[in-house]
Amino acid sequence: MSASVLYDAPGPKAAVRNRIYAVVGGLAILALIAVSVIRLSDKGHLAPEMWDIFNYAGIRQNIADAVLATLKVFGLAAVGSLILGVLLAVGRLSDHKPVRWAATTFIELFRSIPLLITIYAIWVGFLTDYSMWALALGLSVYNGCVQAEVLRAGINSVPKGQSEAAFALGMSKTQVMVSVLMPQAVRAMLPTIISQLVVTLKDTSLGFIILYPELLQTARLIASNTQVNGQYPYVSTIAVIGTIYVAMCLLLSALATWIEKRGRRAKTGIAVAGAAETPEILPAGSLVGPRAEDRSAEGPDANEGTSKTN
Amino acid sequence: MNVLLDNFPEFRDGFIGTVSITAVSSVIALVLGVAVAGFRVSPVPPLRYFGTAWVTLLRNTPLTLLFLIFFFVVPEILFPGMSPFLLGSLALGFYTSSFVCEAVRSGINTVPLGQAEAARSIGMTFAQTLRIVVLPQATRSVIPPLSSIFIALTKNSAIAGAFSVTELFGWQKLMSDRGYEITPVFIWVALGYLVVTFAISGLFRLLERRMEVAR
């Protein structure tokens, strides 16, 4: 149901009323923003000197280094989580019970423990002097588990006839997985995989807590080491760093949406997952696992409804 | 085992902290999320734009950054001296509200078209259609995604511990500062979180069963 079905095309009276709501609502939003700006400028946070700090080459260099550090961890974690994700997904679909069992336990365990707890434990316990590797490893483990579930959902979405045909041709299990199932699973799940990479990128900011000098940690250092007019320039630093973060994440999200739109044009019979559905908020088994099958056996459910509109 | 028994009062406080920050920010997220979802489907353009901006911005901001904003910028706008617990709950609640909003919106999409059309044809207004016909039916399909959103919220609440809110991550930090072996600490903290998340998913499964209606 599109939003416009909830209300009629407005008649003259409703149009006037809507316009009044629009003005009132718009003014209320503007007032909120205005009050915030006024309060901040009263306290001197918007003074030119506060923003002047970004004219110093040193500070700019710090920010550039921090962006690089963030991207470095992101790259490591992206590669690590994708490799681990493939391994775990294959392990979970394995015909050997112990392998399947081990992969399932690993995935369920690390998916249900807060990422920060894992990263901190790795940092304190094993990699105290290598905060970058601790962060990258923690991110890889957690996101690898999520990517594994995404890939598994993708593999399950490939029609059964495909693997049956491949087996009938005499392909081995490995060949079926590598050359028939995986490519189609990745293709169907690409938007979701990239959305999860956005989550990975956002989570690199947890490096803040284990003192890895990524973007957020640098922001904090800049803000707490520079004093302007007897105040710390938290507001301006957070504004600048926040813009960088949001820009990076939006770029990745836009890529996911673009791929989703492209995928929908092709007619392969395998639905391309929605980009907006970040696996972070997917139900523990909405696309995947026995739970999804349980529910669809009971009758039409939420997933079916959403996929209709996709 | 020792690390738990020797430091049980701190662990208990941490556990209660995790439960209470989860509860408080869930309520904030739910209220804000439903309100913003209402904005996003409303016939008033500025409210719709506001809703879209809200969701896009909050979903693309790292939660840690949001915590930084709530601890260093928001007190300057409102009033100084707000408690870390309140600020942490607000940060978590605002962040999660964007996910709640999207879940509610896709829940609204699962309600068959004819329902809203029928409501309109007997002369209901937008607010009436939403309140009496669409939202009650959407609730049912929103419950499974909401459950995982609140589980994610519980896990995210660990970050609050780094911003001096008493909860389980704070306990993990405290114990490793006191020189305890990290592995047992990790196991106990993980168990603490698992208890909370299992409780949430159990609660939601109960809700789901109670609201189950054949369609």
Coordinates of N, CA and C in Angstrom, one line a residue, chain A residues 72-240:
Chain A
K72 N 41.1 2.3 6.6 CA 42.0 1.1 6.6 C 41.3 0.0 7.4
V73 N 40.8 0.3 8.6 CA 40.1 -0.7 9.4 C 38.9 -1.2 8.7
F74 N 38.2 -0.3 8.1 CA 37.0 -0.7 7.3 C 37.3 -1.7 6.2
G75 N 38.4 -1.4 5.5 CA 38.8 -2.3 4.4 C 39.2 -3.7 5.0
L76 N 40.0 -3.7 6.0 CA 40.4 -5.0 6.6 C 39.1 -5.7 7.1
A77 N 38.2 -5.0 7.8 CA 37.0 -5.6 8.4 C 36.1 -6.1 7.2
A78 N 36.0 -5.3 6.2 CA 35.1 -5.7 5.1 C 35.6 -7.0 4.4
V79 N 36.9 -7.1 4.1 CA 37.5 -8.3 3.5 C 37.4 -9.4 4.5
G80 N 37.8 -9.2 5.7 CA 37.7 -10.3 6.7 C 36.3 -10.8 6.9
S81 N 35.3 -9.9 7.0 CA 34.0 -10.3 7.3 C 33.4 -11.1 6.1
L82 N 33.8 -10.7 4.9 CA 33.2 -11.4 3.7 C 33.8 -12.8 3.6
I83 N 35.2 -12.9 3.9 CA 35.8 -14.2 3.8 C 35.2 -15.1 4.9
L84 N 35.1 -14.6 6.1 CA 34.5 -15.4 7.2 C 33.1 -15.7 6.9
G85 N 32.4 -14.8 6.3 CA 31.0 -15.0 6.0 C 30.8 -16.1 5.1
V86 N 31.6 -16.2 4.0 CA 31.5 -17.3 3.0 C 31.8 -18.6 3.7
L87 N 32.9 -18.6 4.5 CA 33.3 -19.8 5.2 C 32.2 -20.3 6.1
L88 N 31.6 -19.4 6.9 CA 30.6 -19.8 7.9 C 29.3 -20.2 7.2
A89 N 29.0 -19.6 6.1 CA 27.8 -19.9 5.4 C 27.9 -21.3 4.8
V90 N 29.1 -21.6 4.2 CA 29.3 -22.9 3.7 C 29.3 -24.0 4.8
G91 N 30.0 -23.6 5.9 CA 30.0 -24.5 7.1 C 28.6 -24.8 7.6
R92 N 27.8 -23.8 7.6 CA 26.4 -24.0 8.1 C 25.6 -24.9 7.2
L93 N 25.9 -24.9 5.9 CA 25.1 -25.7 5.0 C 25.8 -27.0 4.7
S94 N 26.9 -27.3 5.4 CA 27.7 -28.5 5.2 C 26.8 -29.8 5.5
D95 N 27.2 -30.9 4.8 CA 26.5 -32.1 5.1 C 27.0 -32.8 6.3
H96 N 28.2 -32.3 6.8 CA 28.8 -33.0 8.0 C 28.3 -32.3 9.3
K97 N 27.7 -33.2 10.1 CA 27.0 -32.6 11.3 C 27.9 -31.8 12.2
P98 N 29.1 -32.3 12.5 CA 30.0 -31.5 13.4 C 30.3 -30.1 12.8
V99 N 30.6 -30.0 11.5 CA 30.9 -28.8 10.9 C 29.7 -27.8 11.0
R100 N 28.6 -28.4 10.6 CA 27.4 -27.6 10.7 C 27.1 -27.0 12.1
W101 N 27.3 -27.9 13.0 CA 27.0 -27.6 14.4 C 28.0 -26.5 14.9
A102 N 29.3 -26.7 14.6 CA 30.3 -25.7 15.0 C 30.0 -24.3 14.4
A103 N 29.7 -24.3 13.1 CA 29.4 -23.0 12.4 C 28.2 -22.3 13.0
T104 N 27.2 -23.1 13.3 CA 25.9 -22.6 13.8 C 26.2 -22.0 15.2
T105 N 26.9 -22.7 16.0 CA 27.2 -22.2 17.4 C 28.0 -20.9 17.3
F106 N 29.1 -20.9 16.5 CA 29.9 -19.7 16.3 C 29.0 -18.5 15.9
I107 N 28.2 -18.7 14.9 CA 27.4 -17.6 14.4 C 26.4 -17.1 15.5
E108 N 25.7 -18.0 16.1 CA 24.7 -17.6 17.1 C 25.3 -16.9 18.3
L109 N 26.5 -17.4 18.7 CA 27.1 -16.9 19.8 C 27.6 -15.4 19.6
F110 N 28.4 -15.2 18.5 CA 28.9 -13.9 18.3 C 27.9 -12.9 17.8
R111 N 26.9 -13.4 17.2 CA 25.8 -12.5 16.7 C 25.0 -12.0 17.9
S112 N 25.0 -12.7 19.0 CA 24.1 -12.2 20.1 C 24.9 -11.5 21.2
I113 N 26.2 -11.4 21.0 CA 27.0 -10.7 22.0 C 27.3 -9.3 21.4
P114 N 27.1 -8.3 22.3 CA 27.4 -6.9 21.7 C 28.8 -6.9 21.2
L115 N 28.9 -6.2 20.0 CA 30.2 -6.1 19.3 C 31.3 -5.5 20.2
L116 N 30.8 -4.5 20.9 CA 31.8 -3.7 21.8 C 32.4 -4.7 22.8
I117 N 31.6 -5.6 23.3 CA 32.1 -6.5 24.3 C 33.2 -7.4 23.7
T118 N 32.9 -7.9 22.5 CA 33.9 -8.7 21.8 C 35.2 -8.0 21.5
I119 N 35.0 -6.8 20.9 CA 36.2 -6.0 20.6 C 37.0 -5.7 21.8
Y120 N 36.4 -5.4 22.9 CA 37.1 -5.0 24.1 C 37.8 -6.2 24.6
A121 N 37.2 -7.4 24.6 CA 37.8 -8.6 25.1 C 39.0 -9.0 24.3
I122 N 38.9 -8.9 23.0 CA 40.0 -9.2 22.1 C 41.2 -8.2 22.4
W123 N 40.8 -7.0 22.6 CA 41.8 -5.9 22.8 C 42.6 -6.2 24.1
V124 N 41.8 -6.4 25.2 CA 42.4 -6.5 26.5 C 43.1 -7.9 26.6
G125 N 42.5 -8.9 26.0 CA 43.0 -10.3 26.2 C 44.1 -10.6 25.3
F126 N 44.1 -10.2 24.1 CA 45.1 -10.8 23.1 C 45.9 -9.7 22.4
L127 N 45.3 -8.6 22.0 CA 46.0 -7.7 21.1 C 46.1 -6.3 21.7
T128 N 46.5 -6.2 23.0 CA 46.6 -5.0 23.7 C 47.3 -3.9 22.9
D129 N 48.4 -4.3 22.3 CA 49.3 -3.3 21.6 C 48.9 -3.1 20.2
Y130 N 47.9 -3.8 19.7 CA 47.5 -3.7 18.3 C 46.0 -3.3 18.2
S131 N 45.7 -2.1 18.6 CA 44.3 -1.8 18.7 C 43.6 -1.9 17.3
M132 N 44.4 -1.6 16.2 CA 43.8 -1.7 14.9 C 43.4 -3.1 14.6
W133 N 44.3 -4.1 14.9 CA 43.9 -5.5 14.6 C 42.8 -6.0 15.5
A134 N 42.8 -5.5 16.7 CA 41.7 -5.9 17.6 C 40.4 -5.4 17.1
L135 N 40.4 -4.2 16.6 CA 39.1 -3.6 16.1 C 38.7 -4.4 14.8
A136 N 39.7 -4.6 13.9 CA 39.4 -5.2 12.6 C 38.9 -6.7 12.9
L137 N 39.6 -7.3 13.8 CA 39.2 -8.7 14.1 C 37.8 -8.8 14.7
G138 N 37.5 -7.9 15.7 CA 36.2 -7.9 16.3 C 35.1 -7.7 15.3
L139 N 35.4 -6.6 14.4 CA 34.4 -6.3 13.4 C 34.2 -7.5 12.4
S140 N 35.3 -8.1 12.0 CA 35.2 -9.2 11.1 C 34.4 -10.4 11.7
V141 N 34.6 -10.7 13.0 CA 33.9 -11.8 13.6 C 32.4 -11.5 13.6
Y142 N 32.1 -10.3 14.1 CA 30.6 -10.0 14.2 C 30.0 -9.9 12.9
N143 N 30.6 -9.1 12.0 CA 29.9 -8.9 10.7 C 30.0 -10.2 9.8
G144 N 31.1 -11.0 10.0 CA 31.2 -12.2 9.3 C 30.0 -13.1 9.6
C145 N 29.6 -13.1 10.9 CA 28.4 -13.9 11.3 C 27.2 -13.4 10.6
V146 N 27.0 -12.1 10.5 CA 25.8 -11.6 9.9 C 25.9 -11.9 8.4
Q147 N 27.0 -11.6 7.8 CA 27.1 -11.9 6.3 C 26.9 -13.3 6.0
A148 N 27.3 -14.2 6.9 CA 27.1 -15.7 6.7 C 25.6 -15.9 6.6
E149 N 24.8 -15.3 7.5 CA 23.4 -15.5 7.5 C 22.7 -14.9 6.2
V150 N 23.3 -13.8 5.8 CA 22.7 -13.2 4.6 C 23.0 -14.1 3.4
L151 N 24.3 -14.6 3.3 CA 24.6 -15.5 2.2 C 23.8 -16.7 2.2
R152 N 23.6 -17.3 3.4 CA 22.8 -18.5 3.5 C 21.3 -18.3 3.0
A153 N 20.8 -17.1 3.4 CA 19.5 -16.7 2.9 C 19.5 -16.7 1.4
G154 N 20.6 -16.1 0.8 CA 20.7 -16.0 -0.6 C 20.8 -17.4 -1.3
I155 N 21.6 -18.3 -0.7 CA 21.7 -19.7 -1.2 C 20.4 -20.4 -1.1
N156 N 19.6 -20.2 0.0 CA 18.3 -20.8 0.1 C 17.3 -20.2 -0.9
S157 N 17.6 -19.0 -1.4 CA 16.6 -18.4 -2.3 C 16.8 -18.9 -3.7
V158 N 17.9 -19.6 -4.0 CA 18.1 -20.1 -5.3 C 17.2 -21.3 -5.5
P159 N 16.4 -21.4 -6.6 CA 15.5 -22.5 -6.7 C 16.2 -23.8 -6.7
K160 N 15.5 -24.8 -6.1 CA 16.1 -26.1 -5.8 C 16.6 -26.8 -7.1
G161 N 15.8 -26.5 -8.2 CA 16.1 -27.2 -9.5 C 17.5 -26.9 -10.0
Q162 N 18.0 -25.7 -9.6 CA 19.4 -25.3 -10.0 C 20.4 -26.3 -9.5
S163 N 20.4 -26.6 -8.2 CA 21.4 -27.5 -7.7 C 21.1 -28.9 -8.1
E164 N 19.8 -29.3 -8.3 CA 19.5 -30.6 -8.7 C 20.1 -30.8 -10.1
A165 N 19.9 -29.8 -11.0 CA 20.4 -29.9 -12.4 C 21.9 -30.0 -12.4
A166 N 22.5 -29.2 -11.5 CA 24.0 -29.3 -11.4 C 24.5 -30.7 -11.0
F167 N 23.8 -31.2 -10.0 CA 24.2 -32.5 -9.5 C 24.0 -33.6 -10.6
A168 N 22.9 -33.4 -11.4 CA 22.5 -34.3 -12.4 C 23.6 -34.3 -13.5
L169 N 24.2 -33.2 -13.7 CA 25.3 -33.1 -14.7 C 26.6 -33.7 -14.2
G170 N 26.6 -34.1 -12.9 CA 27.8 -34.8 -12.4 C 28.7 -33.9 -11.7
M171 N 28.3 -32.6 -11.3 CA 29.2 -31.7 -10.6 C 29.3 -32.2 -9.2
S172 N 30.5 -31.9 -8.6 CA 30.7 -32.3 -7.2 C 30.0 -31.2 -6.3
K173 N 29.9 -31.5 -5.0 CA 29.3 -30.6 -4.1 C 30.0 -29.2 -4.1
T174 N 31.3 -29.3 -4.1 CA 32.1 -28.0 -4.2 C 31.8 -27.3 -5.4
Q175 N 31.7 -28.0 -6.6 CA 31.5 -27.3 -7.8 C 30.1 -26.7 -7.8
V176 N 29.1 -27.4 -7.3 CA 27.7 -26.9 -7.3 C 27.7 -25.6 -6.5
M177 N 28.4 -25.6 -5.3 CA 28.4 -24.4 -4.4 C 29.1 -23.3 -5.1
V178 N 30.3 -23.5 -5.6 CA 31.2 -22.5 -6.2 C 30.6 -21.9 -7.5
S179 N 30.2 -22.8 -8.4 CA 29.8 -22.2 -9.7 C 28.3 -22.1 -9.9
V180 N 27.5 -22.7 -9.1 CA 26.1 -22.5 -9.3 C 25.4 -21.7 -8.2
L181 N 25.6 -22.1 -7.0 CA 24.8 -21.5 -5.9 C 25.4 -20.1 -5.5
M182 N 26.7 -20.1 -5.2 CA 27.3 -18.8 -4.6 C 27.1 -17.6 -5.6
P183 N 27.4 -17.7 -6.9 CA 27.2 -16.5 -7.7 C 25.8 -16.0 -7.7
Q184 N 24.8 -16.9 -7.7 CA 23.4 -16.4 -7.7 C 23.1 -15.8 -6.3
A185 N 23.6 -16.5 -5.3 CA 23.3 -16.0 -3.9 C 23.9 -14.6 -3.7
V186 N 25.1 -14.4 -4.2 CA 25.8 -13.1 -4.0 C 25.0 -12.0 -4.8
R187 N 24.6 -12.4 -6.0 CA 23.9 -11.5 -6.8 C 22.6 -11.0 -6.2
A188 N 21.8 -12.0 -5.6 CA 20.5 -11.7 -5.0 C 20.7 -10.9 -3.8
M189 N 21.8 -11.1 -3.1 CA 22.0 -10.5 -1.7 C 22.9 -9.3 -1.7
L190 N 23.4 -8.9 -2.9 CA 24.3 -7.8 -2.9 C 23.9 -6.5 -2.2
P191 N 22.6 -6.1 -2.4 CA 22.2 -4.9 -1.7 C 22.3 -5.1 -0.2
T192 N 21.9 -6.3 0.3 CA 22.0 -6.5 1.8 C 23.4 -6.6 2.2
I193 N 24.3 -7.2 1.4 CA 25.7 -7.3 1.8 C 26.3 -5.9 1.9
I194 N 25.9 -5.0 1.0 CA 26.5 -3.7 1.0 C 25.9 -2.9 2.2
S195 N 24.6 -3.1 2.5 CA 24.0 -2.5 3.6 C 24.7 -2.9 4.9
Q196 N 25.1 -4.2 5.0 CA 25.8 -4.6 6.2 C 27.2 -4.0 6.2
L197 N 27.8 -3.7 5.0 CA 29.1 -3.0 5.0 C 28.9 -1.6 5.6
V198 N 27.8 -1.0 5.3 CA 27.5 0.3 5.9 C 27.6 0.2 7.4
V199 N 26.9 -0.9 8.0 CA 27.0 -1.1 9.4 C 28.4 -1.3 9.9
T200 N 29.2 -2.0 9.1 CA 30.6 -2.2 9.5 C 31.3 -0.9 9.5
L201 N 31.1 0.0 8.5 CA 31.7 1.3 8.5 C 31.3 2.1 9.7
K202 N 30.0 2.1 10.0 CA 29.6 2.8 11.2 C 30.2 2.3 12.5
D203 N 30.4 1.0 12.5 CA 30.9 0.4 13.8 C 32.4 0.6 13.9
T204 N 33.1 1.0 12.9 CA 34.5 1.3 13.1 C 34.7 2.4 14.1
S205 N 33.6 3.1 14.4 CA 33.7 4.2 15.4 C 33.8 3.6 16.8
L206 N 33.7 2.3 16.9 CA 33.9 1.7 18.3 C 35.4 1.7 18.6
G207 N 36.2 2.0 17.6 CA 37.6 2.1 17.9 C 37.9 3.2 18.9
F208 N 37.0 4.2 18.9 CA 37.0 5.3 19.9 C 37.2 4.7 21.3
I209 N 36.6 3.6 21.6 CA 36.6 3.1 23.0 C 37.9 2.3 23.3
I210 N 38.5 1.7 22.3 CA 39.8 1.0 22.5 C 40.9 1.9 22.1
L211 N 40.7 3.2 22.0 CA 41.8 4.2 21.8 C 42.5 4.0 20.5
Y212 N 41.8 3.4 19.5 CA 42.5 3.4 18.1 C 42.2 4.7 17.5
P213 N 43.2 5.4 17.0 CA 43.1 6.8 16.5 C 42.3 6.9 15.2
E214 N 41.0 6.4 15.2 CA 40.2 6.6 14.0 C 39.5 7.9 14.1
L215 N 38.6 8.1 13.2 CA 38.0 9.5 13.0 C 37.4 10.0 14.3
L216 N 36.6 9.2 15.0 CA 35.9 9.7 16.2 C 36.9 10.0 17.3
Q217 N 37.8 9.1 17.5 CA 38.9 9.3 18.6 C 39.7 10.6 18.3
T218 N 40.0 10.8 17.0 CA 40.7 12.0 16.6 C 39.9 13.2 16.9
A219 N 38.6 13.1 16.6 CA 37.7 14.3 16.8 C 37.8 14.6 18.3
R220 N 37.7 13.6 19.1 CA 37.7 13.9 20.6 C 39.0 14.5 21.0
L221 N 40.1 14.0 20.5 CA 41.4 14.5 20.8 C 41.5 16.0 20.4
I222 N 41.1 16.2 19.1 CA 41.1 17.6 18.7 C 40.3 18.5 19.6
A223 N 39.1 18.1 19.9 CA 38.2 18.9 20.7 C 38.7 19.1 22.1
S224 N 39.4 18.1 22.7 CA 39.7 18.3 24.1 C 41.2 18.9 24.2
N225 N 41.9 18.9 23.1 CA 43.3 19.5 23.2 C 43.3 20.9 22.8
T226 N 42.3 21.4 22.1 CA 42.3 22.8 21.6 C 41.4 23.6 22.5
Q227 N 41.9 24.7 22.9 CA 41.0 25.6 23.7 C 40.8 26.9 23.0
V228 N 39.6 27.3 22.7 CA 39.3 28.5 22.0 C 38.4 29.3 22.9
N229 N 38.7 30.6 23.2 CA 37.9 31.4 24.0 C 37.6 30.8 25.3
G230 N 38.5 30.0 25.9 CA 38.2 29.3 27.2 C 37.2 28.2 27.1
Q231 N 36.9 27.7 25.8 CA 36.0 26.6 25.7 C 36.6 25.6 24.7
Y232 N 36.0 24.4 24.8 CA 36.5 23.3 23.9 C 35.6 23.3 22.7
P233 N 36.2 23.2 21.5 CA 35.3 23.3 20.3 C 34.6 22.0 20.0
Y234 N 33.9 21.4 20.9 CA 33.2 20.2 20.6 C 32.2 20.3 19.5
V235 N 31.4 21.4 19.6 CA 30.3 21.5 18.6 C 30.8 21.6 17.2
S236 N 31.8 22.4 16.9 CA 32.3 22.5 15.6 C 33.0 21.2 15.1
T237 N 33.8 20.6 16.0 CA 34.5 19.3 15.6 C 33.4 18.3 15.3
I238 N 32.4 18.1 16.2 CA 31.4 17.1 15.9 C 30.7 17.4 14.6
A239 N 30.4 18.6 14.4 CA 29.7 19.0 13.1 C 30.5 18.5 11.9
V240 N 31.8 18.8 11.9 CA 32.7 18.5 10.8 C 32.8 17.0 10.6

